[in-house]
PDB file of C-alpha atoms in Angstrom:
ATOM      1  CA  MET C   1      11.058  11.131 -11.818  1.00 67.00           C
ATOM      2  CA  ALA C   2      10.096   7.504 -12.664  1.00 78.00           C
ATOM      3  CA  LEU C   3       6.863   6.426 -10.971  1.00 91.00           C
ATOM      4  CA  LYS C   4       5.489   2.934 -10.603  1.00 96.00           C
ATOM      5  CA  PHE C   5       2.004   2.609 -12.022  1.00 97.00           C
ATOM      6  CA  ALA C   6       0.811   0.878  -8.815  1.00 96.00           C
ATOM      7  CA  ASP C   7       1.634   4.212  -7.037  1.00 96.00           C
ATOM      8  CA  ILE C   8       0.000   6.555  -9.506  1.00 96.00           C
ATOM      9  CA  ALA C   9      -2.821   7.378  -7.025  1.00 96.00           C
ATOM     10  CA  LYS C  10      -0.650   6.998  -3.938  1.00 95.00           C
ATOM     11  CA  GLY C  11      -1.303  10.450  -2.399  1.00 95.00           C
ATOM     12  CA  PRO C  12      -5.044  10.305  -1.700  1.00 96.00           C
ATOM     13  CA  ASN C  13      -5.032   6.531  -1.249  1.00 96.00           C
ATOM     14  CA  ASP C  14      -2.458   6.747   1.575  1.00 96.00           C
ATOM     15  CA  LEU C  15      -4.222   9.597   3.324  1.00 96.00           C
ATOM     16  CA  LEU C  16      -7.553   7.788   3.257  1.00 96.00           C
ATOM     17  CA  ASN C  17      -6.330   4.256   4.029  1.00 94.00           C
ATOM     18  CA  ASP C  18      -3.063   4.185   5.912  1.00 94.00           C
ATOM     19  CA  ASP C  19      -3.019   4.034   9.765  1.00 94.00           C
ATOM     20  CA  TYR C  20      -6.742   3.240  10.140  1.00 95.00           C
ATOM     21  CA  THR C  21      -7.062  -0.138  11.871  1.00 92.00           C
ATOM     22  CA  THR C  22      -9.210  -2.272  14.153  1.00 92.00           C
ATOM     23  CA  LYS C  23      -6.385  -4.500  15.236  1.00 93.00           C
ATOM     24  CA  VAL C  24      -4.298  -4.462  18.384  1.00 95.00           C
ATOM     25  CA  SER C  25      -0.614  -5.071  17.486  1.00 96.00           C
ATOM     26  CA  LEU C  26       2.895  -4.651  18.533  1.00 97.00           C
ATOM     27  CA  LYS C  27       5.813  -4.445  16.059  1.00 96.00           C
ATOM     28  CA  CYS C  28       9.420  -4.483  17.277  1.00 96.00           C
ATOM     29  CA  LYS C  29      12.456  -3.910  15.028  1.00 95.00           C
ATOM     30  CA  LYS C  30      16.015  -4.429  16.021  1.00 93.00           C
ATOM     31  CA  ALA C  31      19.225  -4.323  14.152  1.00 92.00           C
ATOM     32  CA  ALA C  32      21.704  -7.082  15.034  1.00 86.00           C
ATOM     33  CA  GLY C  33      24.718  -6.144  13.054  1.00 88.00           C
ATOM     34  CA  PRO C  34      24.086  -6.382   9.318  1.00 91.00           C
ATOM     35  CA  VAL C  35      20.835  -8.260  10.032  1.00 94.00           C
ATOM     36  CA  ALA C  36      17.430  -6.536  10.810  1.00 95.00           C
ATOM     37  CA  VAL C  37      14.974  -8.541  12.896  1.00 95.00           C
ATOM     38  CA  THR C  38      11.299  -7.830  13.173  1.00 96.00           C
ATOM     39  CA  ILE C  39       8.711  -9.417  15.479  1.00 96.00           C
ATOM     40  CA  GLU C  40       5.025  -8.609  14.874  1.00 96.00           C
ATOM     41  CA  THR C  41       2.394  -9.685  17.326  1.00 96.00           C
ATOM     42  CA  ASN C  42      -1.423  -9.333  16.848  1.00 94.00           C
ATOM     43  CA  ARG C  43      -4.294  -9.954  19.278  1.00 94.00           C
ATOM     44  CA  GLY C  44      -7.186 -11.961  17.949  1.00 89.00           C
ATOM     45  CA  LYS C  45     -10.864 -11.323  18.584  1.00 86.00           C
ATOM     46  CA  ASP C  46     -10.779 -14.145  21.227  1.00 88.00           C
ATOM     47  CA  GLY C  47      -7.782 -12.483  23.016  1.00 88.00           C
ATOM     48  CA  SER C  48      -5.229 -15.001  21.690  1.00 91.00           C
ATOM     49  CA  LEU C  49      -1.859 -13.704  20.484  1.00 93.00           C
ATOM     50  CA  SER C  50      -0.161 -14.693  17.136  1.00 94.00           C
ATOM     51  CA  SER C  51       3.326 -13.600  16.142  1.00 95.00           C
ATOM     52  CA  LYS C  52       5.426 -13.392  13.025  1.00 95.00           C
ATOM     53  CA  VAL C  53       9.238 -13.306  13.086  1.00 96.00           C
ATOM     54  CA  GLY C  54      11.143 -11.874  10.170  1.00 96.00           C
ATOM     55  CA  SER C  55      14.539 -10.638   9.087  1.00 96.00           C
ATOM     56  CA  LYS C  56      16.206  -8.891   6.216  1.00 96.00           C
ATOM     57  CA  PHE C  57      19.816  -8.759   5.219  1.00 96.00           C
ATOM     58  CA  LYS C  58      22.193  -8.677   2.152  1.00 94.00           C
ATOM     59  CA  TYR C  59      24.645 -11.411   1.119  1.00 92.00           C
ATOM     60  CA  ALA C  60      26.891 -11.531  -1.985  1.00 90.00           C
ATOM     61  CA  GLY C  61      24.891  -8.796  -3.710  1.00 90.00           C
ATOM     62  CA  LEU C  62      21.537 -10.573  -3.098  1.00 95.00           C
ATOM     63  CA  SER C  63      19.071  -8.691  -0.903  1.00 97.00           C
ATOM     64  CA  PHE C  64      16.846 -10.921   1.343  1.00 97.00           C
ATOM     65  CA  ASP C  65      14.139  -8.239   1.840  1.00 97.00           C
ATOM     66  CA  LYS C  66      11.908 -10.535   3.932  1.00 96.00           C
ATOM     67  CA  VAL C  67      12.537 -13.888   5.540  1.00 97.00           C
ATOM     68  CA  GLN C  68       9.596 -14.563   7.792  1.00 96.00           C
ATOM     69  CA  LEU C  69       7.974 -17.342   9.827  1.00 95.00           C
ATOM     70  CA  THR C  70       4.262 -16.926  10.425  1.00 93.00           C
ATOM     71  CA  ALA C  71       2.092 -18.127  13.377  1.00 89.00           C
ATOM     72  CA  ASP C  72       0.227 -20.732  11.111  1.00 88.00           C
ATOM     73  CA  GLY C  73       3.435 -22.432  10.110  1.00 89.00           C
ATOM     74  CA  GLY C  74       3.851 -20.615   6.892  1.00 91.00           C
ATOM     75  CA  ASN C  75       6.990 -19.146   5.442  1.00 94.00           C
ATOM     76  CA  VAL C  76       7.601 -15.960   3.467  1.00 96.00           C
ATOM     77  CA  LEU C  77      10.628 -15.279   1.325  1.00 97.00           C
ATOM     78  CA  GLU C  78      11.282 -12.113  -0.654  1.00 97.00           C
ATOM     79  CA  THR C  79      14.491 -11.493  -2.407  1.00 98.00           C
ATOM     80  CA  SER C  80      15.867  -8.940  -4.924  1.00 98.00           C
ATOM     81  CA  LEU C  81      18.924  -8.503  -7.103  1.00 97.00           C
ATOM     82  CA  VAL C  82      20.181  -5.581  -9.162  1.00 96.00           C
ATOM     83  CA  PRO C  83      22.157  -7.134 -12.090  1.00 95.00           C
ATOM     84  CA  CYS C  84      22.690  -3.820 -13.895  1.00 94.00           C
ATOM     85  CA  SER C  85      21.726  -0.204 -13.667  1.00 94.00           C
ATOM     86  CA  GLY C  86      18.009   0.336 -14.072  1.00 94.00           C
ATOM     87  CA  VAL C  87      17.115  -3.328 -13.666  1.00 97.00           C
ATOM     88  CA  LYS C  88      15.842  -4.950 -10.474  1.00 97.00           C
ATOM     89  CA  MET C  89      14.881  -8.637 -10.303  1.00 98.00           C
ATOM     90  CA  SER C  90      12.779  -9.943  -7.504  1.00 97.00           C
ATOM     91  CA  PHE C  91      11.191 -13.197  -6.136  1.00 98.00           C
ATOM     92  CA  LYS C  92       8.313 -13.335  -3.733  1.00 97.00           C
ATOM     93  CA  GLY C  93       7.271 -16.672  -2.204  1.00 96.00           C
ATOM     94  CA  ASN C  94       4.408 -17.330   0.231  1.00 92.00           C
ATOM     95  CA  LYS C  95       1.472 -19.436  -0.688  1.00 89.00           C
ATOM     96  CA  GLY C  96       2.374 -18.689  -4.318  1.00 92.00           C
ATOM     97  CA  ALA C  97       5.695 -17.773  -6.068  1.00 96.00           C
ATOM     98  CA  ASP C  98       6.218 -14.811  -8.277  1.00 97.00           C
ATOM     99  CA  LEU C  99       9.320 -13.784 -10.260  1.00 97.00           C
ATOM    100  CA  GLY C 100       9.416 -10.088 -11.091  1.00 97.00           C
ATOM    101  CA  VAL C 101      11.480  -7.535 -12.824  1.00 98.00           C
ATOM    102  CA  ASP C 102      11.398  -3.686 -12.663  1.00 97.00           C
ATOM    103  CA  TYR C 103      12.974  -1.543 -15.314  1.00 97.00           C
ATOM    104  CA  THR C 104      13.622   2.213 -14.922  1.00 96.00           C
ATOM    105  CA  LYS C 105      15.150   4.501 -17.432  1.00 95.00           C
ATOM    106  CA  GLY C 106      14.640   8.290 -17.373  1.00 93.00           C
ATOM    107  CA  SER C 107      10.962   8.960 -16.855  1.00 94.00           C
ATOM    108  CA  LEU C 108       9.898   5.369 -17.700  1.00 96.00           C
ATOM    109  CA  PHE C 109       9.082   2.703 -15.016  1.00 97.00           C
ATOM    110  CA  ALA C 110       8.034  -0.718 -16.262  1.00 98.00           C
ATOM    111  CA  THR C 111       7.316  -3.945 -14.420  1.00 98.00           C
ATOM    112  CA  GLY C 112       6.686  -7.597 -15.164  1.00 98.00           C
ATOM    113  CA  VAL C 113       5.576 -10.379 -12.812  1.00 98.00           C
ATOM    114  CA  LEU C 114       5.350 -14.061 -13.720  1.00 97.00           C
ATOM    115  CA  ASP C 115       3.543 -16.672 -11.508  1.00 97.00           C
ATOM    116  CA  ILE C 116       6.128 -19.463 -11.566  1.00 96.00           C
ATOM    117  CA  LYS C 117       4.309 -21.772  -9.072  1.00 94.00           C
ATOM    118  CA  ASP C 118       1.145 -22.416 -11.142  1.00 93.00           C
ATOM    119  CA  MET C 119       2.223 -20.704 -14.321  1.00 94.00           C
ATOM    120  CA  SER C 120      -1.217 -19.182 -14.330  1.00 94.00           C
ATOM    121  CA  LYS C 121      -0.608 -15.527 -15.297  1.00 96.00           C
ATOM    122  CA  PHE C 122       1.790 -12.838 -16.334  1.00 97.00           C
ATOM    123  CA  SER C 123       1.275  -9.234 -15.263  1.00 98.00           C
ATOM    124  CA  THR C 124       2.988  -6.198 -16.575  1.00 98.00           C
ATOM    125  CA  SER C 125       2.729  -2.381 -16.106  1.00 98.00           C
ATOM    126  CA  ALA C 126       4.316   0.735 -17.420  1.00 98.00           C
ATOM    127  CA  CYS C 127       4.212   4.399 -16.383  1.00 97.00           C
ATOM    128  CA  VAL C 128       5.929   7.428 -17.949  1.00 97.00           C
ATOM    129  CA  ALA C 129       6.270  11.049 -16.976  1.00 94.00           C
ATOM    130  CA  VAL C 130       5.214  12.980 -20.128  1.00 92.00           C
ATOM    131  CA  GLY C 131       5.390  16.507 -18.852  1.00 82.00           C
ATOM    132  CA  SER C 132       5.625  18.756 -15.804  1.00 85.00           C
ATOM    133  CA  GLY C 133       3.714  16.980 -13.093  1.00 91.00           C
ATOM    134  CA  LEU C 134       1.887  14.622 -15.498  1.00 95.00           C
ATOM    135  CA  ASN C 135       2.210  10.788 -15.512  1.00 96.00           C
ATOM    136  CA  LEU C 136       0.421   8.309 -17.735  1.00 97.00           C
ATOM    137  CA  GLY C 137       0.417   4.537 -17.471  1.00 97.00           C
ATOM    138  CA  GLY C 138      -1.454   1.229 -17.602  1.00 97.00           C
ATOM    139  CA  ASN C 139      -1.233  -2.353 -16.662  1.00 98.00           C
ATOM    140  CA  ALA C 140      -2.434  -5.737 -17.981  1.00 97.00           C
ATOM    141  CA  THR C 141      -2.626  -9.360 -17.021  1.00 97.00           C
ATOM    142  CA  TYR C 142      -2.398 -12.319 -19.428  1.00 97.00           C
ATOM    143  CA  ALA C 143      -3.841 -15.625 -18.284  1.00 96.00           C
ATOM    144  CA  LEU C 144      -1.567 -18.630 -19.187  1.00 95.00           C
ATOM    145  CA  SER C 145      -3.841 -21.412 -17.983  1.00 90.00           C
ATOM    146  CA  GLY C 146      -7.503 -22.083 -18.184  1.00 88.00           C
ATOM    147  CA  LYS C 147      -9.151 -19.484 -20.472  1.00 89.00           C
ATOM    148  CA  THR C 148      -5.916 -17.959 -21.828  1.00 92.00           C
ATOM    149  CA  GLY C 149      -5.672 -14.349 -23.076  1.00 93.00           C
ATOM    150  CA  VAL C 150      -5.784 -10.892 -21.638  1.00 94.00           C
ATOM    151  CA  SER C 151      -7.772 -11.145 -18.381  1.00 94.00           C
ATOM    152  CA  ALA C 152      -7.406  -7.670 -16.984  1.00 95.00           C
ATOM    153  CA  PHE C 153      -6.323  -4.235 -18.304  1.00 97.00           C
ATOM    154  CA  ASN C 154      -6.516  -0.684 -16.989  1.00 97.00           C
ATOM    155  CA  VAL C 155      -5.001   2.739 -17.542  1.00 98.00           C
ATOM    156  CA  GLY C 156      -4.398   5.754 -15.331  1.00 97.00           C
ATOM    157  CA  ALA C 157      -3.008   9.256 -15.052  1.00 97.00           C
ATOM    158  CA  SER C 158      -1.881  11.641 -12.353  1.00 97.00           C
ATOM    159  CA  TYR C 159      -1.255  15.286 -12.229  1.00 96.00           C
ATOM    160  CA  THR C 160       0.604  17.513  -9.653  1.00 96.00           C
ATOM    161  CA  SER C 161       0.462  21.226  -9.617  1.00 95.00           C
ATOM    162  CA  GLY C 162       1.667  23.038  -6.545  1.00 95.00           C
ATOM    163  CA  PRO C 163      -0.417  21.856  -3.554  1.00 97.00           C
ATOM    164  CA  LEU C 164      -2.950  19.985  -5.782  1.00 97.00           C
ATOM    165  CA  PHE C 165      -2.669  16.346  -6.765  1.00 97.00           C
ATOM    166  CA  ALA C 166      -5.271  14.500  -8.912  1.00 98.00           C
ATOM    167  CA  SER C 167      -5.361  10.960 -10.263  1.00 97.00           C
ATOM    168  CA  VAL C 168      -7.714   9.127 -12.607  1.00 98.00           C
ATOM    169  CA  THR C 169      -7.502   5.398 -12.924  1.00 98.00           C
ATOM    170  CA  THR C 170      -9.796   2.665 -14.192  1.00 97.00           C
ATOM    171  CA  ALA C 171     -10.742  -0.752 -12.824  1.00 95.00           C
ATOM    172  CA  SER C 172     -12.582  -3.837 -13.949  1.00 93.00           C
ATOM    173  CA  LYS C 173     -11.313  -3.653 -17.556  1.00 93.00           C
ATOM    174  CA  MET C 174     -11.967  -0.010 -17.767  1.00 94.00           C
ATOM    175  CA  SER C 175     -15.613  -0.331 -16.807  1.00 95.00           C
ATOM    176  CA  GLN C 176     -15.097   1.813 -13.668  1.00 96.00           C
ATOM    177  CA  VAL C 177     -13.263   5.086 -13.210  1.00 97.00           C
ATOM    178  CA  ASN C 178     -11.657   6.043  -9.975  1.00 97.00           C
ATOM    179  CA  LEU C 179     -10.936   9.761  -9.161  1.00 97.00           C
ATOM    180  CA  GLY C 180      -8.612  10.821  -6.298  1.00 97.00           C
ATOM    181  CA  LEU C 181      -7.823  14.232  -5.185  1.00 98.00           C
ATOM    182  CA  LEU C 182      -5.385  15.569  -2.601  1.00 98.00           C
ATOM    183  CA  TYR C 183      -4.903  19.275  -1.616  1.00 98.00           C
ATOM    184  CA  LYS C 184      -2.280  20.496   0.858  1.00 97.00           C
ATOM    185  CA  VAL C 185      -3.955  23.526   2.479  1.00 97.00           C
ATOM    186  CA  ASN C 186      -0.792  24.335   4.312  1.00 96.00           C
ATOM    187  CA  PRO C 187       2.218  22.374   5.702  1.00 94.00           C
ATOM    188  CA  GLU C 188       0.003  21.104   8.574  1.00 96.00           C
ATOM    189  CA  LEU C 189      -3.283  20.312   6.899  1.00 98.00           C
ATOM    190  CA  SER C 190      -4.100  18.089   3.921  1.00 98.00           C
ATOM    191  CA  VAL C 191      -7.465  16.974   2.596  1.00 98.00           C
ATOM    192  CA  ALA C 192      -8.395  14.200   0.188  1.00 98.00           C
ATOM    193  CA  THR C 193     -11.313  12.617  -1.569  1.00 97.00           C
ATOM    194  CA  SER C 194     -11.808   9.340  -3.459  1.00 97.00           C
ATOM    195  CA  THR C 195     -14.807   8.611  -5.767  1.00 96.00           C
ATOM    196  CA  THR C 196     -15.759   5.861  -8.193  1.00 96.00           C
ATOM    197  CA  HIS C 197     -17.864   6.256 -11.342  1.00 95.00           C
ATOM    198  CA  SER C 198     -19.474   3.559 -13.454  1.00 95.00           C
ATOM    199  CA  SER C 199     -22.544   2.912 -15.582  1.00 92.00           C
ATOM    200  CA  SER C 200     -24.378   1.289 -12.641  1.00 91.00           C
ATOM    201  CA  ASN C 201     -23.393   4.058 -10.137  1.00 90.00           C
ATOM    202  CA  ALA C 202     -22.732   7.535 -11.425  1.00 91.00           C
ATOM    203  CA  CYS C 203     -20.836   8.596  -8.358  1.00 90.00           C
ATOM    204  CA  ASP C 204     -19.901   6.747  -5.154  1.00 91.00           C
ATOM    205  CA  VAL C 205     -17.944   8.657  -2.595  1.00 91.00           C
ATOM    206  CA  VAL C 206     -15.479   6.096  -1.279  1.00 92.00           C
ATOM    207  CA  GLY C 207     -14.076   8.582   1.325  1.00 94.00           C
ATOM    208  CA  VAL C 208     -13.568  12.181   2.261  1.00 97.00           C
ATOM    209  CA  GLY C 209     -10.880  12.881   4.865  1.00 97.00           C
ATOM    210  CA  GLY C 210      -7.991  14.996   6.078  1.00 97.00           C
ATOM    211  CA  ALA C 211      -4.765  14.863   8.073  1.00 98.00           C
ATOM    212  CA  TYR C 212      -3.589  17.551  10.466  1.00 98.00           C
ATOM    213  CA  THR C 213      -0.060  17.566  11.994  1.00 96.00           C
ATOM    214  CA  ALA C 214      -0.059  19.162  15.518  1.00 94.00           C
ATOM    215  CA  ASP C 215       2.448  19.411  18.284  1.00 92.00           C
ATOM    216  CA  PHE C 216       0.931  16.309  19.991  1.00 92.00           C
ATOM    217  CA  GLY C 217       0.934  14.159  16.825  1.00 95.00           C
ATOM    218  CA  THR C 218      -0.894  13.652  13.459  1.00 97.00           C
ATOM    219  CA  VAL C 219      -4.638  13.384  13.493  1.00 97.00           C
ATOM    220  CA  LYS C 220      -6.522  11.813  10.613  1.00 98.00           C
ATOM    221  CA  ALA C 221     -10.264  11.541  10.036  1.00 97.00           C
ATOM    222  CA  LYS C 222     -12.535  10.360   7.177  1.00 97.00           C
ATOM    223  CA  VAL C 223     -16.129   9.455   6.357  1.00 95.00           C
ATOM    224  CA  GLY C 224     -17.317   7.200   3.612  1.00 87.00           C
ATOM    225  CA  SER C 225     -20.550   6.699   1.681  1.00 84.00           C
ATOM    226  CA  ASN C 226     -21.063   3.613   3.858  1.00 85.00           C
ATOM    227  CA  GLY C 227     -21.659   5.889   6.777  1.00 88.00           C
ATOM    228  CA  ILE C 228     -18.548   4.741   8.688  1.00 92.00           C
ATOM    229  CA  ILE C 229     -16.729   7.543  10.451  1.00 95.00           C
ATOM    230  CA  SER C 230     -13.063   6.850  11.268  1.00 96.00           C
ATOM    231  CA  ALA C 231     -10.255   8.718  13.046  1.00 97.00           C
ATOM    232  CA  CYS C 232      -6.744   7.995  14.230  1.00 97.00           C
ATOM    233  CA  LEU C 233      -3.849   9.511  16.064  1.00 97.00           C
ATOM    234  CA  ILE C 234      -0.228   8.877  15.184  1.00 97.00           C
ATOM    235  CA  LYS C 235       2.165   9.976  17.886  1.00 97.00           C
ATOM    236  CA  GLU C 236       5.844   9.442  18.590  1.00 95.00           C
ATOM    237  CA  VAL C 237       5.672   8.688  22.420  1.00 94.00           C
ATOM    238  CA  ALA C 238       9.376   8.155  22.722  1.00 94.00           C
ATOM    239  CA  PRO C 239      12.348   8.286  20.366  1.00 93.00           C
ATOM    240  CA  LYS C 240      11.741   5.669  17.582  1.00 92.00           C
ATOM    241  CA  VAL C 241       8.503   4.517  19.278  1.00 95.00           C
ATOM    242  CA  THR C 242       5.253   5.282  17.420  1.00 96.00           C
ATOM    243  CA  LEU C 243       1.789   4.757  18.853  1.00 96.00           C
ATOM    244  CA  THR C 244      -1.254   4.603  16.485  1.00 97.00           C
ATOM    245  CA  ALA C 245      -4.766   4.754  18.135  1.00 97.00           C
ATOM    246  CA  SER C 246      -7.711   4.307  15.727  1.00 97.00           C
ATOM    247  CA  GLY C 247     -11.467   4.167  16.047  1.00 96.00           C
ATOM    248  CA  SER C 248     -14.482   3.839  13.780  1.00 95.00           C
ATOM    249  CA  VAL C 249     -18.195   3.891  14.187  1.00 94.00           C
ATOM    250  CA  ALA C 250     -21.220   3.814  11.962  1.00 92.00           C
ATOM    251  CA  ALA C 251     -23.267   7.033  11.999  1.00 86.00           C
ATOM    252  CA  SER C 252     -26.466   4.899  12.185  1.00 86.00           C
ATOM    253  CA  ASP C 253     -25.332   2.907  15.209  1.00 86.00           C
ATOM    254  CA  LEU C 254     -23.018   4.683  17.582  1.00 85.00           C
ATOM    255  CA  SER C 255     -22.988   1.665  19.915  1.00 87.00           C
ATOM    256  CA  ASP C 256     -20.914  -0.357  17.467  1.00 87.00           C
ATOM    257  CA  PHE C 257     -17.665   1.370  18.114  1.00 93.00           C
ATOM    258  CA  LYS C 258     -14.465  -0.461  16.961  1.00 93.00           C
ATOM    259  CA  TYR C 259     -10.976   0.499  17.935  1.00 94.00           C
ATOM    260  CA  GLY C 260      -7.437  -0.398  17.030  1.00 95.00           C
ATOM    261  CA  LEU C 261      -4.130   0.169  18.774  1.00 96.00           C
ATOM    262  CA  GLY C 262      -0.669  -0.312  17.316  1.00 96.00           C
ATOM    263  CA  LEU C 263       2.784   0.272  18.762  1.00 96.00           C
ATOM    264  CA  VAL C 264       5.971   0.146  16.629  1.00 96.00           C
ATOM    265  CA  MET C 265       9.369   0.342  18.182  1.00 94.00           C
TER     266      MET C 265
END
């Protein structure tokens, strides 16, 4: 199966990062015929509320994946088009504007993204499945303005065998190695770790955590080398209504507790 290079370490990254939050938010989704409407509201630190209103729909073969108005007066437009089998073209406009193309064929997944607003860079990536459970890939960015040339490049690999998933990726022009591990102990329990390794720091434990699916919901918890302990509960409180309650605290200062609460319906 073709895998995007950006998702080569998706398993452990998702377990250790998704659902943890310190925000209070409400997200409402509603289908109005062929149009899907989404309203997202967040509460600021001062208690003020800010909202984003978005929609997605298809017209004449063109997918409007996100048409959004933000609270600060900004606009977001994301569209995509499939001109032929295996090719997907996309446009993403917010503060910048990017034109992208995804190409898939067999076990190969390649991407290209061009900054068409400032014409400042072109980014590309490729990932290929080379064997049972093994994926290899890399990415690179070429600067088109200022100091032109290759400004970033990295490689990565992932391997899946039964309940074990492992990924190795590089960062900062291959000066840092990131190792991610995910192990499914049983259908209810999964554990994951993420570490970074470089010449200046032989081993930094970014996070160690787990997820357990119980009758009352999914419980996740993690701890990092920064001493922050985090936990969250994801529960479907009603059909198509999901509540996420999250909290984090520093082991050295238990009085500095931060919480987050999210409701999606």
